[in-house]
Coordinates of C-alpha atoms and ligand atoms in Angstrom, one line a residue:
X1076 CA -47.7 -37.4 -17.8
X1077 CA -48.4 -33.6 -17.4
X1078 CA -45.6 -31.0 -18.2
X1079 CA -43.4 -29.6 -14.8
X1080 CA -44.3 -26.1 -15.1
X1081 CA -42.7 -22.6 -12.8
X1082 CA -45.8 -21.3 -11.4
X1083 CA -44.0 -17.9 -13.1
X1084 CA -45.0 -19.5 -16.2
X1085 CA -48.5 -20.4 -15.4
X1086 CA -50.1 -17.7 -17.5
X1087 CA -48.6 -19.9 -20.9
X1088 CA -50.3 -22.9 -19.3
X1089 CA -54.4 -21.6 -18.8
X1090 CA -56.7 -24.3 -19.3
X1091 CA -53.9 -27.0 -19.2
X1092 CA -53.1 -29.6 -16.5
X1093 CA -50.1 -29.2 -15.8
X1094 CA -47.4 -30.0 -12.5
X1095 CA -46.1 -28.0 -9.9
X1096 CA -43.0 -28.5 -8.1
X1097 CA -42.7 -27.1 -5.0
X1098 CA -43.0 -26.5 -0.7
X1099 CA -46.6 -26.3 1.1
X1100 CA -46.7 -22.6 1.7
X1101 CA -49.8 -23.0 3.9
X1102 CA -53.3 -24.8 3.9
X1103 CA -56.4 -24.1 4.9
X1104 CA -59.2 -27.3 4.4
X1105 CA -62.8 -27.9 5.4
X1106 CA -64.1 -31.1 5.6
X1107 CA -64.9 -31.1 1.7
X1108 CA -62.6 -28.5 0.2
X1109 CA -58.9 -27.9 1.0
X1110 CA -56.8 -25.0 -0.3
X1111 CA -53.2 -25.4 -0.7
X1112 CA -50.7 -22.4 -1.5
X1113 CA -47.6 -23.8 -3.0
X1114 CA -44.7 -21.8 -3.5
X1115 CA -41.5 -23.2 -5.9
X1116 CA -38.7 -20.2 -5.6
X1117 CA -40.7 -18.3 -8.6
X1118 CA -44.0 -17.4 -6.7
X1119 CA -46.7 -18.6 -4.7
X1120 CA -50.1 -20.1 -6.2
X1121 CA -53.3 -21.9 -4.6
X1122 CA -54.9 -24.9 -5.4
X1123 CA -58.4 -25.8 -4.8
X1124 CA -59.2 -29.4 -4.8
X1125 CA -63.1 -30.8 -3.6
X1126 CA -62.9 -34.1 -1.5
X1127 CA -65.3 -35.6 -4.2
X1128 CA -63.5 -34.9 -7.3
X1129 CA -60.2 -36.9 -5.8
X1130 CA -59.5 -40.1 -4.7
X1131 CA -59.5 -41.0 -0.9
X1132 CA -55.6 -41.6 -1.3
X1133 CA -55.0 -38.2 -2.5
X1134 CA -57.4 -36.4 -0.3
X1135 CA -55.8 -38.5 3.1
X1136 CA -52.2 -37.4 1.7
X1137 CA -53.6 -33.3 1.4
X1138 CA -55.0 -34.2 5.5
X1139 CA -51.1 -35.1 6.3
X1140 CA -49.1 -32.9 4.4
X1141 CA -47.7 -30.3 6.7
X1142 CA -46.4 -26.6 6.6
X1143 CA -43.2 -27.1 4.4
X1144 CA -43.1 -30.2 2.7
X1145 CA -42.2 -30.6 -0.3
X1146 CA -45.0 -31.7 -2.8
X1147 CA -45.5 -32.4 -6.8
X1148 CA -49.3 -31.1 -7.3
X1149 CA -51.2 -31.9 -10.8
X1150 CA -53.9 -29.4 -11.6
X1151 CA -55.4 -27.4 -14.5
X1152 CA -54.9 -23.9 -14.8
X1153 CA -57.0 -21.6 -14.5
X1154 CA -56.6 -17.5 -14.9
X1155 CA -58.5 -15.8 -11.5
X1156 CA -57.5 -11.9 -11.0
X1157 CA -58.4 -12.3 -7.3
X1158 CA -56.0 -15.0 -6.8
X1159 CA -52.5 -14.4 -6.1
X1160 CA -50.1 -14.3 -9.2
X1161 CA -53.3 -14.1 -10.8
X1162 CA -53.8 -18.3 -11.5
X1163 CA -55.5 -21.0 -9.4
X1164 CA -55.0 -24.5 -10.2
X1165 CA -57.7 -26.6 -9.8
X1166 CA -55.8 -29.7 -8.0
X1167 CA -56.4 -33.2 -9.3
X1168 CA -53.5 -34.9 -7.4
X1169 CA -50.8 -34.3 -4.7
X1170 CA -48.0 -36.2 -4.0
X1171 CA -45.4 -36.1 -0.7
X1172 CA -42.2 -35.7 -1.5
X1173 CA -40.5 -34.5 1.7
X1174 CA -42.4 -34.8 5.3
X1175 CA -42.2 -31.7 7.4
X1176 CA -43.5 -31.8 10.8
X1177 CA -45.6 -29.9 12.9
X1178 CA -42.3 -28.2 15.0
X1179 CA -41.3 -26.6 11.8
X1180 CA -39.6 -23.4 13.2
X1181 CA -41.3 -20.4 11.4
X1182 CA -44.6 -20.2 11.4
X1183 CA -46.6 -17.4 9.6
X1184 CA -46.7 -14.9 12.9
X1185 CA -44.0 -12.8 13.7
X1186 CA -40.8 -14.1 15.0
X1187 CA -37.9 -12.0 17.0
X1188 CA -34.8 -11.3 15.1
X1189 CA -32.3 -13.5 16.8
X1190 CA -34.7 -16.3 16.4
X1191 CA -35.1 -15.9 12.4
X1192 CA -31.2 -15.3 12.6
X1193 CA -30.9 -18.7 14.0
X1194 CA -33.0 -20.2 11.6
X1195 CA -31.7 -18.0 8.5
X1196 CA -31.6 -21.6 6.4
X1197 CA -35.7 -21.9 6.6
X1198 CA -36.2 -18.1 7.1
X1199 CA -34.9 -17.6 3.5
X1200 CA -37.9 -19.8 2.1
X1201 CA -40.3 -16.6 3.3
X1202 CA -41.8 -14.4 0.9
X1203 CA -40.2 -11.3 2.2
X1204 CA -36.9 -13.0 1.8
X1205 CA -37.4 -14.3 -1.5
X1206 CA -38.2 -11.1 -3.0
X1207 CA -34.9 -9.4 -1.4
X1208 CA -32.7 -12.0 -2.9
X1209 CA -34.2 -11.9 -6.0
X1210 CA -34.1 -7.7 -6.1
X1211 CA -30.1 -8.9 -5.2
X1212 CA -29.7 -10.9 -8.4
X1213 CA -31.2 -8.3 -10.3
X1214 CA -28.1 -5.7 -8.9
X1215 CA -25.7 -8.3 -8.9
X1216 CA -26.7 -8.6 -12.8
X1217 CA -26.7 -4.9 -13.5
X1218 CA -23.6 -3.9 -12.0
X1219 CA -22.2 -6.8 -14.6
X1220 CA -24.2 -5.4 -17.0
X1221 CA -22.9 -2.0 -16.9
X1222 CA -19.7 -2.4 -16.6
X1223 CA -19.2 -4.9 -19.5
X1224 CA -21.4 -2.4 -21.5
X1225 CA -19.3 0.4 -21.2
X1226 CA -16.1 -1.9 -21.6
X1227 CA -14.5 -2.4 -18.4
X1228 CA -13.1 -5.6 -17.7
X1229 CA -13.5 -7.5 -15.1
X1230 CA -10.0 -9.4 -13.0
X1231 CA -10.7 -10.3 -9.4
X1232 CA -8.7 -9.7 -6.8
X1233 CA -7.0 -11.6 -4.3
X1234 CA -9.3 -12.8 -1.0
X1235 CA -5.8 -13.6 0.5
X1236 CA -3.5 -10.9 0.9
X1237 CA 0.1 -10.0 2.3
X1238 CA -0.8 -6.7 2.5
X1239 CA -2.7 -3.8 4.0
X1240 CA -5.6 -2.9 2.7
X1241 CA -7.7 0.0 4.5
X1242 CA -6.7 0.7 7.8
X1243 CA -5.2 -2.1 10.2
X1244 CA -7.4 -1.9 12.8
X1245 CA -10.0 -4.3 11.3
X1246 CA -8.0 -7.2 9.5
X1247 CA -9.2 -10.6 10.0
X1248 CA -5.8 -12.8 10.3
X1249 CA -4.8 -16.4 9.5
X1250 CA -1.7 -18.1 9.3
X1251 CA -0.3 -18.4 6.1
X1252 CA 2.5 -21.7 6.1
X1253 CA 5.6 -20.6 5.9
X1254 CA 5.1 -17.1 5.4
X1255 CA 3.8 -16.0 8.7
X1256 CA 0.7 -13.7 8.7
X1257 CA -2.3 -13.4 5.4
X1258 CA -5.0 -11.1 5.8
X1259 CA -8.9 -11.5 4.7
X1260 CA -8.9 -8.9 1.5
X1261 CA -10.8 -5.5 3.3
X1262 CA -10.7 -4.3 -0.4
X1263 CA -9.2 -5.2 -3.8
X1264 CA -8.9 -1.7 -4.6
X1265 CA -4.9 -1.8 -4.5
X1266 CA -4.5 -4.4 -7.2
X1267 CA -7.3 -2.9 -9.3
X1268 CA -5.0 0.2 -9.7
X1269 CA -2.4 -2.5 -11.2
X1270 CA -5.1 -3.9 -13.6
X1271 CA -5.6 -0.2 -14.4
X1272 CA -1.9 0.0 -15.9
X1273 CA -2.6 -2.9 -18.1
X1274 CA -6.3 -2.9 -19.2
X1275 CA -7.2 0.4 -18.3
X1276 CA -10.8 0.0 -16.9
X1277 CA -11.0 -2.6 -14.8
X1278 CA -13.2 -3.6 -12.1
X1279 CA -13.6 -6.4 -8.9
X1280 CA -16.6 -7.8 -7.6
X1281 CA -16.6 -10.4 -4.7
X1282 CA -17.0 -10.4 -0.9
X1283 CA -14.3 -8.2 1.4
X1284 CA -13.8 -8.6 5.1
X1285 CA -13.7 -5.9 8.1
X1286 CA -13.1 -7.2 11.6
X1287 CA -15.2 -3.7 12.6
X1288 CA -16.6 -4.3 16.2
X1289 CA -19.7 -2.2 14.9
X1290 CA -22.7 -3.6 15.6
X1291 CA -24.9 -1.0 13.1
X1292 CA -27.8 -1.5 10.8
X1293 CA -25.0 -0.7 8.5
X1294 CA -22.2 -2.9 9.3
X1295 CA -21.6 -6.9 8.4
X1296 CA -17.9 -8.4 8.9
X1297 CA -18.3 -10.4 5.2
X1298 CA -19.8 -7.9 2.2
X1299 CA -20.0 -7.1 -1.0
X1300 CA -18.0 -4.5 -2.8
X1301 CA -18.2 -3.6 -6.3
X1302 CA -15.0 -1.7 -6.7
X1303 CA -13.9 0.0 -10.4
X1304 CA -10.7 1.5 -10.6
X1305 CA -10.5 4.1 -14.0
X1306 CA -7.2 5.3 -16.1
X1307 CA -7.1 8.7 -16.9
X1308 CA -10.3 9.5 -14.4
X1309 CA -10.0 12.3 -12.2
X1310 CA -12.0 13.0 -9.1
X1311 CA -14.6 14.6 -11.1
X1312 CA -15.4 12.1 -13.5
X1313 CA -15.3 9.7 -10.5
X1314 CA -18.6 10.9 -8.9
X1315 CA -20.0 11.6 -12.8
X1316 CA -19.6 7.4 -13.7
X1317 CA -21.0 6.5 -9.9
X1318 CA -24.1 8.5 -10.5
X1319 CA -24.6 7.2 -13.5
X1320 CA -24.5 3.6 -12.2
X1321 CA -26.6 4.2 -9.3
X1322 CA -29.2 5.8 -11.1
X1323 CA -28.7 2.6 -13.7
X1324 CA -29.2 0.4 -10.7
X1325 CA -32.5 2.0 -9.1
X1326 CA -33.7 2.2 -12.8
X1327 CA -33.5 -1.8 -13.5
X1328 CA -35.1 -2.4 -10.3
X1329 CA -38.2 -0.1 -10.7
X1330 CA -38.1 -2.2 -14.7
X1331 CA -37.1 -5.8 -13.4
X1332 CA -38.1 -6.3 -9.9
X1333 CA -41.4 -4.7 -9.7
X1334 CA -43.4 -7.6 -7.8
X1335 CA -40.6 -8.3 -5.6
X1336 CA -40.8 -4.4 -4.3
X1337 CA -44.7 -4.4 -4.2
X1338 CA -43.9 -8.2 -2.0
X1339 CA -41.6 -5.8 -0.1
X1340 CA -44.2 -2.3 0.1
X1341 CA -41.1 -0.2 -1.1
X1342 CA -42.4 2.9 -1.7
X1343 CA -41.0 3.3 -5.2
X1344 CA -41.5 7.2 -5.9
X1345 CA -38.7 7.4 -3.4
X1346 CA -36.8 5.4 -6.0
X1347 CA -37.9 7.1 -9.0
X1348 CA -36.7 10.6 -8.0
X1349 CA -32.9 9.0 -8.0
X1350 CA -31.9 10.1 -11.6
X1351 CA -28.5 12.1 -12.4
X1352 CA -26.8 14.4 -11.5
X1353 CA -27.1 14.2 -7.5
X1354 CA -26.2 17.2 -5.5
X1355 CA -22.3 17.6 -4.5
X1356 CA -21.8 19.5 -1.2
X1357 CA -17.7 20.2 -0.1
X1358 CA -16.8 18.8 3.4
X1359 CA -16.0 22.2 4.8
X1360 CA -19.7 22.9 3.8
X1361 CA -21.4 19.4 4.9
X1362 CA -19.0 20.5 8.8
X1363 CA -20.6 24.4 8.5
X1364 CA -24.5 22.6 8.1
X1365 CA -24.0 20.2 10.8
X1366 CA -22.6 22.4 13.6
X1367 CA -25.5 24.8 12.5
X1368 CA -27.6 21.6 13.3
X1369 CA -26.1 21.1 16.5
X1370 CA -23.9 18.1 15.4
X1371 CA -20.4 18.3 17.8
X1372 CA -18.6 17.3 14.8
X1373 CA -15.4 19.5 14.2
X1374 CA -13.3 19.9 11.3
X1375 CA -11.6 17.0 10.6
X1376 CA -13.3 14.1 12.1
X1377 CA -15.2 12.1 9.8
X1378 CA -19.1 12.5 9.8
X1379 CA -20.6 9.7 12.1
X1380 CA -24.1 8.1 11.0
X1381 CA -26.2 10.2 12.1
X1382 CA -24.3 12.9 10.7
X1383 CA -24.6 11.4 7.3
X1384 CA -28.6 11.5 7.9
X1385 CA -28.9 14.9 8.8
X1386 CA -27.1 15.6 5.4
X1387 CA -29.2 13.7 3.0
X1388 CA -32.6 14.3 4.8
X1389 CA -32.1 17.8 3.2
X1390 CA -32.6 15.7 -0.8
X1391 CA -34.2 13.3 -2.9
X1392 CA -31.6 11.5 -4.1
X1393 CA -28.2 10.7 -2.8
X1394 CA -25.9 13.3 -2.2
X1395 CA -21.9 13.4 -2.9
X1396 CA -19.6 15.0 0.2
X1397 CA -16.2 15.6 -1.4
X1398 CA -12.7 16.6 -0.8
X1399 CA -12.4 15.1 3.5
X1400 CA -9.7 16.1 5.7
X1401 CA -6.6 13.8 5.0
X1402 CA -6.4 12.9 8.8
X1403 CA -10.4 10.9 8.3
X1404 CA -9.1 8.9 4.9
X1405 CA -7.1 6.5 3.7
X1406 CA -3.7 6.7 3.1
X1407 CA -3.7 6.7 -1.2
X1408 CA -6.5 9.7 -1.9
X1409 CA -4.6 12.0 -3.7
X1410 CA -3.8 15.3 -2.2
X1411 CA -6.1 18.3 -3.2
X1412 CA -3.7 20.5 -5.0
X1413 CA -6.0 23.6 -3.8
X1414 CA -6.1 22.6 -0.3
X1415 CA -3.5 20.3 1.2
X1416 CA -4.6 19.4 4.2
X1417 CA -7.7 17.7 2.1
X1418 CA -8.0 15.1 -0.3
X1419 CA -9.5 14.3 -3.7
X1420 CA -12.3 12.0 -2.4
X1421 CA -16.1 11.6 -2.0
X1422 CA -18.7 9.4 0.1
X1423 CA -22.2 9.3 -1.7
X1424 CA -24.8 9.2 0.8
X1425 CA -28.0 7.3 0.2
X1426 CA -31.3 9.0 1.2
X1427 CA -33.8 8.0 3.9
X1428 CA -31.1 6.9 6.2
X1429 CA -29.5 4.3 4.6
X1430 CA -25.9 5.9 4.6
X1431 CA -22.9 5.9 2.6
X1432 CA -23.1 3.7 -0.2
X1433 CA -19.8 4.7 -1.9
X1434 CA -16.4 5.7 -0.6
X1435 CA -14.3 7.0 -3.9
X1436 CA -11.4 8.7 -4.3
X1437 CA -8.7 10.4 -6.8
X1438 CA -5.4 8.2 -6.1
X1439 CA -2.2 9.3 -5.2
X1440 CA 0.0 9.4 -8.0
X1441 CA 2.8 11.1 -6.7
X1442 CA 5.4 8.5 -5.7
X1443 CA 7.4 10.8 -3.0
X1444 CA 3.8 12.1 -1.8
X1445 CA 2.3 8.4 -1.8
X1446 CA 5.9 7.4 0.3
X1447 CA 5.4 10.0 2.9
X1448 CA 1.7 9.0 3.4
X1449 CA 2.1 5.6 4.2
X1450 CA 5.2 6.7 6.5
X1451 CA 3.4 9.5 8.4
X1452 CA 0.5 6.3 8.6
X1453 CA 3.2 3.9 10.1
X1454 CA 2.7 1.7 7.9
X1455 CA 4.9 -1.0 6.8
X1456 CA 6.5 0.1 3.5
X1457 CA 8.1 -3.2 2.5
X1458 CA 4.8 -4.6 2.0
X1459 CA 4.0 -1.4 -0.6
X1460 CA 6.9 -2.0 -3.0
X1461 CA 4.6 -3.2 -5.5
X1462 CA 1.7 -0.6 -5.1
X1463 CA 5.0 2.3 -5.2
X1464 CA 6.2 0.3 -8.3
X1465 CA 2.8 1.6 -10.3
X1466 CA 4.4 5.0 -9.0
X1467 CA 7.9 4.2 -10.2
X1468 CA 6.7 3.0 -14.2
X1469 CA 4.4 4.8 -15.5
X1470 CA 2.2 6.5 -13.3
X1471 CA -1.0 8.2 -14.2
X1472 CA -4.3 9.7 -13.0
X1473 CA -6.6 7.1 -11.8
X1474 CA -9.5 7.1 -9.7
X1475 CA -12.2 4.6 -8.2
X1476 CA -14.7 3.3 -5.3
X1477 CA -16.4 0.9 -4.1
X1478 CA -20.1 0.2 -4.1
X1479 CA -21.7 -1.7 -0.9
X1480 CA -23.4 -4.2 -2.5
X1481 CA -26.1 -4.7 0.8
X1482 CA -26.3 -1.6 1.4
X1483 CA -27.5 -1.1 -1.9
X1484 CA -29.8 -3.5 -2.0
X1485 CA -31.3 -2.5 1.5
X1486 CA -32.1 0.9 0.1
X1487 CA -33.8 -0.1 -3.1
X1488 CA -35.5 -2.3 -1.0
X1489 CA -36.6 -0.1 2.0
X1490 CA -35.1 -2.9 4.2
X1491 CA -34.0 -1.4 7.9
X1492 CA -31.3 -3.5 8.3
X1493 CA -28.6 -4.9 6.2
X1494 CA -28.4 -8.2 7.8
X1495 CA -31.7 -9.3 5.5
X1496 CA -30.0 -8.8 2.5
X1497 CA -27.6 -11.1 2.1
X1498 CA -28.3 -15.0 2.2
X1499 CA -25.7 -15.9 5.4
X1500 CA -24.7 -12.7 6.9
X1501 CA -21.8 -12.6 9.3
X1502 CA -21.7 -9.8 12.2
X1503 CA -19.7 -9.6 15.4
X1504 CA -21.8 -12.4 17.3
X1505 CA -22.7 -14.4 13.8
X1506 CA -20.8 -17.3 12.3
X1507 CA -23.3 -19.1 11.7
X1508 CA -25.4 -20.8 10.1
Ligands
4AD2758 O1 -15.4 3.4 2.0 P1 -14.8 2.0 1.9 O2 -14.1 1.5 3.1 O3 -13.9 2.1 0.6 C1 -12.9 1.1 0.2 O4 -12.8 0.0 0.7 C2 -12.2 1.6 -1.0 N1 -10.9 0.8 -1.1 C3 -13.0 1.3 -2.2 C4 -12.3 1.8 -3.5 O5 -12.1 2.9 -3.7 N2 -12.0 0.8 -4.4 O6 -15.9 1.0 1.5 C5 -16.7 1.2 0.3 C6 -18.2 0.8 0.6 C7 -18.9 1.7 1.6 O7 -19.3 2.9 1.1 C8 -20.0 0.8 2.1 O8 -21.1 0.9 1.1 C9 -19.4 -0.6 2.0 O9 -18.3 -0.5 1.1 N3 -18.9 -1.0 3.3 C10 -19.6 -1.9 4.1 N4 -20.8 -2.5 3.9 C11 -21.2 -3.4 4.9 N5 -20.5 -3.6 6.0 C12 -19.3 -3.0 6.3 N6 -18.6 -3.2 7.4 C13 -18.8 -2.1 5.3 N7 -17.7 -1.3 5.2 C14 -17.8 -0.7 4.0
MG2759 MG1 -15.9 4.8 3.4

């Protein structure tokens, strides 16, 4: 019996035999040598095995296996820098574990989207796709990382709500028993600011749901949303702690996912120019640039996408638009006391096109003010008692955002689109599979 190995850990294994777990990545044979790359979820490596040194059992099974099947290989390790992941395992045996067939779906040419889409369960096993999940994990376990090490605490949020969340207009619906109408959460934001009151920095982290008919590079129905919500945090330290994170973010990826942006050709001095502080432009001066760029935008109307490219292309970082119009935000941004018809608030705009990765905000903590906004926003106050209550006991400054978790991970990647970078995205024609 020879030890099951990761081919990650091959380079503790040189000049053993060892066995390899995995899916038949490709194969090229001759009539008297056959090379095998096997991939296991940790990397890819070749095997080499001569017709003569094997038996005429294993060398007929190598002759069947086919692109994707699942084999167990036995080999001995040896280091090769020309090889990929830098080992090559000279194969002694190869077993079947899992026929494939010769219709397997995705072959190593290029596919159209819609097709991969389709066949997003086998697509996934790619190399490409690989690496972006993994650079995912690696966020995913930084954000958890810095929040716990700066002390926040994390209480999840409800997926099922009663009430509103961002704007009605893109609530997915379901019935709820007796009790009429729940929503899919578009944000946990509203209970964070509860947690806030008790534990003081607090943060969510789960998937959130926009019935937005959008069908954008930028856009998915189901997402990810780091949101932290920050006692005693005014709009100032807002932006301060989400440049700090970011930067945080892009620095454990250039550390921790190296190979898997090399896999991806990111170019990573893009990334290593993202370091605090990032530039801070007003709104009234982001609407002054853009008209001078020949954007139609006019004050008060929220900056489109392509508006948010024009700004950033200007740096090499992401850049913080602050303090909008009232009339282009959400109803609990707190009211700039220096300019009333704007609001405490900012968007941070990732470069290279990739858009706004946060939307933070100052909150309201005015109850009367807070009461009038979601009147004037006709929206149903019954379902706010709660939300007015942290208004009513207690209130204090408080601040927070949310982070797009793929649209994060698209930009550290370089990846156009965000559909890639999450395992089972869900867009307006997409449920499945
Ligand atoms: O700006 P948004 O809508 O902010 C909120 O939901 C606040 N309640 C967050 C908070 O303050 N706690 O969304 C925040 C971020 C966006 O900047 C974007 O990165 C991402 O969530 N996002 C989406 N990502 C993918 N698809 C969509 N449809 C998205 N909508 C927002
Ligand atoms: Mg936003």
């Amino acid at each position: 019996m020879t030890m099951n190995v990761y081919i990650k850990d091959l380079a503790g294994h040189v000049g053993g035999e060892v066995t390899v777990q995995g899916w038949l990545h490709n194969k090229r044979s001759s009539g008297k040598i056959a090379f095998l790359i096997v991939r296991d979820g940790t990397g890819l490596v070749q095997g080499v095995m001569s017709k003569g040194d094997v038996d005429a059992g294993v060398w007929e099974r190598v002759q069947q296996a086919e692109y994707e099947a699942s084999v167990r290989v036995r080999g001995l390790v040896r280091a090769d820098d020309r090889a990929p992941g830098g080992h090559e395992l000279g194969l002694t045996d190869l077993q079947i574990i899992g026929r494939s067939s010769d219709d397997y779906p995705i072959q190593l040419k290029e596919h159209g989207v819609d097709f991969l889409l389709e066949n997003r369960h086998l697509w996934l096993r790619t190399p490409r796709q690989v690496a972006i999940m993994r650079v995912r994990d690696e966020l995913v376990k930084a954000i958890r990382d810095f929040m716990y090490d700066r002390g926040f605490v994390n209480v999840d949020t409800p997926i099922l709500t009663g009430a509103i969340g961002e704007s009605a207009g893109t609530l997915f619906q379901t019935d709820y028993f007796d009790l009429g109408t729940a929503y899919l959460a578009q944000t946990g934001q509203l209970y964070n600011e509860a947690n806030a009151a008790a534990l003081g920095r607090v943060y969510c982290f789960g998937p959130t749901f926009r019935a937005e008919k959008s069908k954008t590079r930028r856009h998915l129905t189901e997402f990810w949303m780091l949101e932290p919500e920050m006692a005693w945090c005014d709009s100032d330290c807002n932006m301060r702690f989400q440049e700090e994170l970011v930067s945080y973010l892009v620095s454990r990826a250039l550390e921790r996912s190296r190979a898997q942006l090399e896999e991806l050709e990111r170019d990573v001095s893009r990334l290593q120019a993202v370091t605090p502080p990032f530039p801070r432009i007003s709104y009234d001066e982001a609407v002054d640039r853009l008209q001078a760029l020949g954007s139609e935008i006019v004050w008060g109307d929220d900056l489109g996408a392509e508006d948010e490219t024009l700004v950033a292309q200007d740096y090499d970082r992401p850049v913080f638009i602050y303090n909008y119009p009232k009339q282009a935000k959400a109803f609990y941004m707190k009211e700039n006391p220096d300019d009333p018809r704007t609001v405490l608030c900012d968007d941070l705009i990732a470069p290279e096109g990739y858009g706004e990765l946060i939307g933070g905000s100052q909150r309201e903590d005015d109850y009367e003010k807070l009461l009038a906004r979601i009147r004037e926003q006709g929206l149903p106050v019954e379902s706010y008692g709660w939300y007015l209550d942290l208004r009513r006991y207690g209130t204090f400054p408080h601040s927070g955002f949310g982070l797009g978790l793929e649209r994060t991970v698209a930009w550290v990647c370089g990846v156009h689109h965000i559909r890639e970078c999450i395992a089972y995205p869900r867009t307006l024609n997409r449920l499945s599979p």
